[in-house]
Amino acid sequence: MVAPNPQPLGGNSMPRFGGIASFMRLPGTTPVGDLDVAVVGVPFDLGTSNRPGARFGPRGIRAESVLLRPYNMATRAAPFDSLVIDDVGDVATNPYNLLDSVARIEDHYRGLLSNDLVTVSMGGDHTIVLPILRAMAAEHGPVGLVHVDAHTDINDDMFGEKIAHGTPFRRAVEEGLLDPARVVQIGVRGTGYAADDFDWSRQQGFRVVQVEECWHRSLVPLMDEVRTQLGDGPVYLSFDVDGLDPAFAPGTGTPEIGGLTTIQGMEIIRGCRGLDLVGADLVEVAPAYDTTGNTSLLAANLLYEMLCVVPGVVTRA
Ligand code: MN
Ligand code: MN
């Protein structure tokens, strides 16, 4: 008899406001070597350019995730029946040193990935995707990317610094971590410095979907095209919560109006089913700017939707 997979603690076993505050009230005790999926927190915000506070993202997301139940009523995915999934806690970032934190994050993910698992990460500001992609590429080679964001995050530098939350995808291309023809950036918008601000991405071969192409419509057809573009190779999903409109996700550091809806965000993630997803993240949640907790609640639900599209998750009628 094989031991059952770890399961979220149900609301009839312990009230939802009780128990240890792991993601979805998972036990948090599974040996890493037994895992198919590791849920990881990266409490880090030294790379933010405006409002700080994403260091509290993992804690906020875990707190709001208590309301989540294990079965997806829409897609019928049953991730906890299918796979061994647990919360493995946080990376010990260095709150006094950005570059040391980036090194620590990469080391931590290299260790996790050596166990042949998928990581689903709670940020943290978007700087964290660079060390995560370094570890991903070391394990899988250059990866495809689904990047949801108000911003392309391809600046050459910020205030003269090469590593910050607005530069990770420029560094990732330079370092050969991405397969540029298999990259899509969705939801980018807002004010810029020059008309060609998004063109560097396009010159690399990325598909850039500005938010105006998404307004007033379902993103199911877009994701059909994205799955064709990204094909069979390994894919990483990086979801900056500011890709959604600040009406839905005000708790973030660099909000931009006219963003994606919650429903469109769900369509993007559900549309990743069938891709060879090797990792995913939800970044830039800064709970202090949202007195309702709604941004963290949204993030927790989107992370759950990511768990539902990991390869190997089966549906249950
Ligand atoms: Mn970003
Ligand atoms: Mn952003």
PDB file of N, CA, C and O in Angstrom, residues 145-179:
ATOM      1  N   LEU A 145       9.050  30.534 -22.782  1.00  0.00           N
ATOM      2  CA  LEU A 145       8.555  31.376 -21.679  1.00  0.00           C
ATOM      3  C   LEU A 145       7.187  31.950 -22.027  1.00  0.00           C
ATOM      4  O   LEU A 145       7.004  32.535 -23.103  1.00  0.00           O
ATOM      5  N   VAL A 146       6.248  31.784 -21.102  1.00  0.00           N
ATOM      6  CA  VAL A 146       4.999  32.549 -21.117  1.00  0.00           C
ATOM      7  C   VAL A 146       5.143  33.589 -20.020  1.00  0.00           C
ATOM      8  O   VAL A 146       5.251  33.240 -18.843  1.00  0.00           O
ATOM      9  N   HIS A 147       5.195  34.871 -20.409  1.00  0.00           N
ATOM     10  CA  HIS A 147       5.453  35.965 -19.477  1.00  0.00           C
ATOM     11  C   HIS A 147       4.260  36.909 -19.477  1.00  0.00           C
ATOM     12  O   HIS A 147       3.983  37.561 -20.483  1.00  0.00           O
ATOM     13  N   VAL A 148       3.545  36.960 -18.365  1.00  0.00           N
ATOM     14  CA  VAL A 148       2.409  37.869 -18.201  1.00  0.00           C
ATOM     15  C   VAL A 148       2.872  39.040 -17.344  1.00  0.00           C
ATOM     16  O   VAL A 148       3.429  38.830 -16.258  1.00  0.00           O
ATOM     17  N   ASP A 149       2.632  40.263 -17.815  1.00  0.00           N
ATOM     18  CA  ASP A 149       3.196  41.422 -17.112  1.00  0.00           C
ATOM     19  C   ASP A 149       2.664  42.691 -17.760  1.00  0.00           C
ATOM     20  O   ASP A 149       2.336  42.705 -18.949  1.00  0.00           O
ATOM     21  N   ALA A 150       2.608  43.785 -16.989  1.00  0.00           N
ATOM     22  CA  ALA A 150       2.389  45.100 -17.590  1.00  0.00           C
ATOM     23  C   ALA A 150       3.656  45.611 -18.265  1.00  0.00           C
ATOM     24  O   ALA A 150       3.602  46.545 -19.064  1.00  0.00           O
ATOM     25  N   HIS A 151       4.788  45.011 -17.897  1.00  0.00           N
ATOM     26  CA  HIS A 151       6.105  45.504 -18.325  1.00  0.00           C
ATOM     27  C   HIS A 151       6.872  44.381 -19.008  1.00  0.00           C
ATOM     28  O   HIS A 151       6.709  43.207 -18.652  1.00  0.00           O
ATOM     29  N   THR A 152       7.744  44.736 -19.962  1.00  0.00           N
ATOM     30  CA  THR A 152       8.523  43.692 -20.629  1.00  0.00           C
ATOM     31  C   THR A 152       9.725  43.240 -19.801  1.00  0.00           C
ATOM     32  O   THR A 152      10.271  42.167 -20.043  1.00  0.00           O
ATOM     33  N   ASP A 153      10.163  44.058 -18.853  1.00  0.00           N
ATOM     34  CA  ASP A 153      11.289  43.700 -17.966  1.00  0.00           C
ATOM     35  C   ASP A 153      12.542  43.337 -18.760  1.00  0.00           C
ATOM     36  O   ASP A 153      13.260  42.387 -18.416  1.00  0.00           O
ATOM     37  N   ILE A 154      12.799  44.134 -19.827  1.00  0.00           N
ATOM     38  CA  ILE A 154      13.984  43.893 -20.650  1.00  0.00           C
ATOM     39  C   ILE A 154      14.904  45.114 -20.663  1.00  0.00           C
ATOM     40  O   ILE A 154      15.708  45.278 -21.592  1.00  0.00           O
ATOM     41  N   ASN A 155      14.831  45.942 -19.618  1.00  0.00           N
ATOM     42  CA  ASN A 155      15.770  47.066 -19.522  1.00  0.00           C
ATOM     43  C   ASN A 155      17.208  46.551 -19.496  1.00  0.00           C
ATOM     44  O   ASN A 155      17.488  45.489 -18.931  1.00  0.00           O
ATOM     45  N   ASP A 156      18.111  47.351 -20.094  1.00  0.00           N
ATOM     46  CA  ASP A 156      19.524  46.975 -20.030  1.00  0.00           C
ATOM     47  C   ASP A 156      20.074  47.188 -18.621  1.00  0.00           C
ATOM     48  O   ASP A 156      20.895  46.412 -18.136  1.00  0.00           O
ATOM     49  N   ASP A 157      19.614  48.264 -17.977  1.00  0.00           N
ATOM     50  CA  ASP A 157      19.993  48.480 -16.581  1.00  0.00           C
ATOM     51  C   ASP A 157      18.946  49.371 -15.937  1.00  0.00           C
ATOM     52  O   ASP A 157      18.130  49.997 -16.628  1.00  0.00           O
ATOM     53  N   MET A 158      18.983  49.456 -14.630  1.00  0.00           N
ATOM     54  CA  MET A 158      18.134  50.363 -13.877  1.00  0.00           C
ATOM     55  C   MET A 158      19.023  51.090 -12.878  1.00  0.00           C
ATOM     56  O   MET A 158      19.680  50.445 -12.046  1.00  0.00           O
ATOM     57  N   PHE A 159      19.084  52.416 -13.002  1.00  0.00           N
ATOM     58  CA  PHE A 159      19.966  53.222 -12.149  1.00  0.00           C
ATOM     59  C   PHE A 159      21.396  52.711 -12.238  1.00  0.00           C
ATOM     60  O   PHE A 159      22.149  52.719 -11.263  1.00  0.00           O
ATOM     61  N   GLY A 160      21.749  52.169 -13.420  1.00  0.00           N
ATOM     62  CA  GLY A 160      23.093  51.663 -13.628  1.00  0.00           C
ATOM     63  C   GLY A 160      23.309  50.227 -13.190  1.00  0.00           C
ATOM     64  O   GLY A 160      24.380  49.666 -13.423  1.00  0.00           O
ATOM     65  N   GLU A 161      22.285  49.598 -12.590  1.00  0.00           N
ATOM     66  CA  GLU A 161      22.433  48.233 -12.088  1.00  0.00           C
ATOM     67  C   GLU A 161      21.915  47.230 -13.120  1.00  0.00           C
ATOM     68  O   GLU A 161      20.850  47.417 -13.700  1.00  0.00           O
ATOM     69  N   LYS A 162      22.658  46.161 -13.318  1.00  0.00           N
ATOM     70  CA  LYS A 162      22.292  45.159 -14.325  1.00  0.00           C
ATOM     71  C   LYS A 162      21.238  44.174 -13.818  1.00  0.00           C
ATOM     72  O   LYS A 162      20.568  43.517 -14.620  1.00  0.00           O
ATOM     73  N   ILE A 163      21.115  44.029 -12.505  1.00  0.00           N
ATOM     74  CA  ILE A 163      20.144  43.085 -11.950  1.00  0.00           C
ATOM     75  C   ILE A 163      19.165  43.843 -11.077  1.00  0.00           C
ATOM     76  O   ILE A 163      19.529  44.409 -10.043  1.00  0.00           O
ATOM     77  N   ALA A 164      17.905  43.863 -11.537  1.00  0.00           N
ATOM     78  CA  ALA A 164      16.814  44.527 -10.827  1.00  0.00           C
ATOM     79  C   ALA A 164      15.512  43.934 -11.378  1.00  0.00           C
ATOM     80  O   ALA A 164      15.551  43.101 -12.295  1.00  0.00           O
ATOM     81  N   HIS A 165      14.366  44.382 -10.849  1.00  0.00           N
ATOM     82  CA  HIS A 165      13.141  43.694 -11.270  1.00  0.00           C
ATOM     83  C   HIS A 165      12.687  44.068 -12.686  1.00  0.00           C
ATOM     84  O   HIS A 165      11.795  43.390 -13.203  1.00  0.00           O
ATOM     85  N   GLY A 166      13.331  45.071 -13.291  1.00  0.00           N
ATOM     86  CA  GLY A 166      12.980  45.419 -14.668  1.00  0.00           C
ATOM     87  C   GLY A 166      13.974  44.933 -15.707  1.00  0.00           C
ATOM     88  O   GLY A 166      13.881  45.339 -16.876  1.00  0.00           O
ATOM     89  N   THR A 167      14.918  44.080 -15.326  1.00  0.00           N
ATOM     90  CA  THR A 167      15.955  43.631 -16.264  1.00  0.00           C
ATOM     91  C   THR A 167      16.051  42.112 -16.496  1.00  0.00           C
ATOM     92  O   THR A 167      16.869  41.694 -17.321  1.00  0.00           O
ATOM     93  N   PRO A 168      15.272  41.278 -15.811  1.00  0.00           N
ATOM     94  CA  PRO A 168      15.624  39.845 -15.813  1.00  0.00           C
ATOM     95  C   PRO A 168      15.589  39.185 -17.190  1.00  0.00           C
ATOM     96  O   PRO A 168      16.409  38.300 -17.468  1.00  0.00           O
ATOM     97  N   PHE A 169      14.664  39.617 -18.066  1.00  0.00           N
ATOM     98  CA  PHE A 169      14.545  38.892 -19.335  1.00  0.00           C
ATOM     99  C   PHE A 169      15.605  39.342 -20.349  1.00  0.00           C
ATOM    100  O   PHE A 169      15.959  38.587 -21.243  1.00  0.00           O
ATOM    101  N   ARG A 170      16.165  40.563 -20.188  1.00  0.00           N
ATOM    102  CA  ARG A 170      17.327  40.962 -21.005  1.00  0.00           C
ATOM    103  C   ARG A 170      18.521  40.089 -20.611  1.00  0.00           C
ATOM    104  O   ARG A 170      19.209  39.532 -21.462  1.00  0.00           O
ATOM    105  N   ARG A 171      18.761  39.954 -19.291  1.00  0.00           N
ATOM    106  CA  ARG A 171      19.873  39.112 -18.829  1.00  0.00           C
ATOM    107  C   ARG A 171      19.660  37.660 -19.269  1.00  0.00           C
ATOM    108  O   ARG A 171      20.618  36.977 -19.663  1.00  0.00           O
ATOM    109  N   ALA A 172      18.417  37.196 -19.203  1.00  0.00           N
ATOM    110  CA  ALA A 172      18.149  35.789 -19.543  1.00  0.00           C
ATOM    111  C   ALA A 172      18.470  35.512 -21.005  1.00  0.00           C
ATOM    112  O   ALA A 172      18.997  34.437 -21.337  1.00  0.00           O
ATOM    113  N   VAL A 173      18.167  36.471 -21.892  1.00  0.00           N
ATOM    114  CA  VAL A 173      18.521  36.294 -23.309  1.00  0.00           C
ATOM    115  C   VAL A 173      20.036  36.305 -23.473  1.00  0.00           C
ATOM    116  O   VAL A 173      20.615  35.440 -24.127  1.00  0.00           O
ATOM    117  N   GLU A 174      20.696  37.296 -22.861  1.00  0.00           N
ATOM    118  CA  GLU A 174      22.151  37.398 -22.980  1.00  0.00           C
ATOM    119  C   GLU A 174      22.854  36.138 -22.499  1.00  0.00           C
ATOM    120  O   GLU A 174      23.882  35.728 -23.052  1.00  0.00           O
ATOM    121  N   GLU A 175      22.289  35.519 -21.461  1.00  0.00           N
ATOM    122  CA  GLU A 175      22.927  34.337 -20.873  1.00  0.00           C
ATOM    123  C   GLU A 175      22.485  33.036 -21.545  1.00  0.00           C
ATOM    124  O   GLU A 175      22.898  31.952 -21.115  1.00  0.00           O
ATOM    125  N   GLY A 176      21.620  33.143 -22.571  1.00  0.00           N
ATOM    126  CA  GLY A 176      21.201  31.936 -23.282  1.00  0.00           C
ATOM    127  C   GLY A 176      20.261  31.045 -22.492  1.00  0.00           C
ATOM    128  O   GLY A 176      20.193  29.838 -22.727  1.00  0.00           O
ATOM    129  N   LEU A 177      19.502  31.641 -21.556  1.00  0.00           N
ATOM    130  CA  LEU A 177      18.604  30.850 -20.717  1.00  0.00           C
ATOM    131  C   LEU A 177      17.265  30.600 -21.390  1.00  0.00           C
ATOM    132  O   LEU A 177      16.528  29.705 -20.987  1.00  0.00           O
ATOM    133  N   LEU A 178      16.944  31.434 -22.411  1.00  0.00           N
ATOM    134  CA  LEU A 178      15.654  31.357 -23.092  1.00  0.00           C
ATOM    135  C   LEU A 178      15.854  30.935 -24.538  1.00  0.00           C
ATOM    136  O   LEU A 178      16.900  31.200 -25.138  1.00  0.00           O
ATOM    137  N   ASP A 179      14.822  30.318 -25.091  1.00  0.00           N
ATOM    138  CA  ASP A 179      14.734  30.044 -26.527  1.00  0.00           C
ATOM    139  C   ASP A 179      13.860  31.160 -27.103  1.00  0.00           C
ATOM    140  O   ASP A 179      12.632  31.094 -27.020  1.00  0.00           O
TER     141      ASP A 179
END
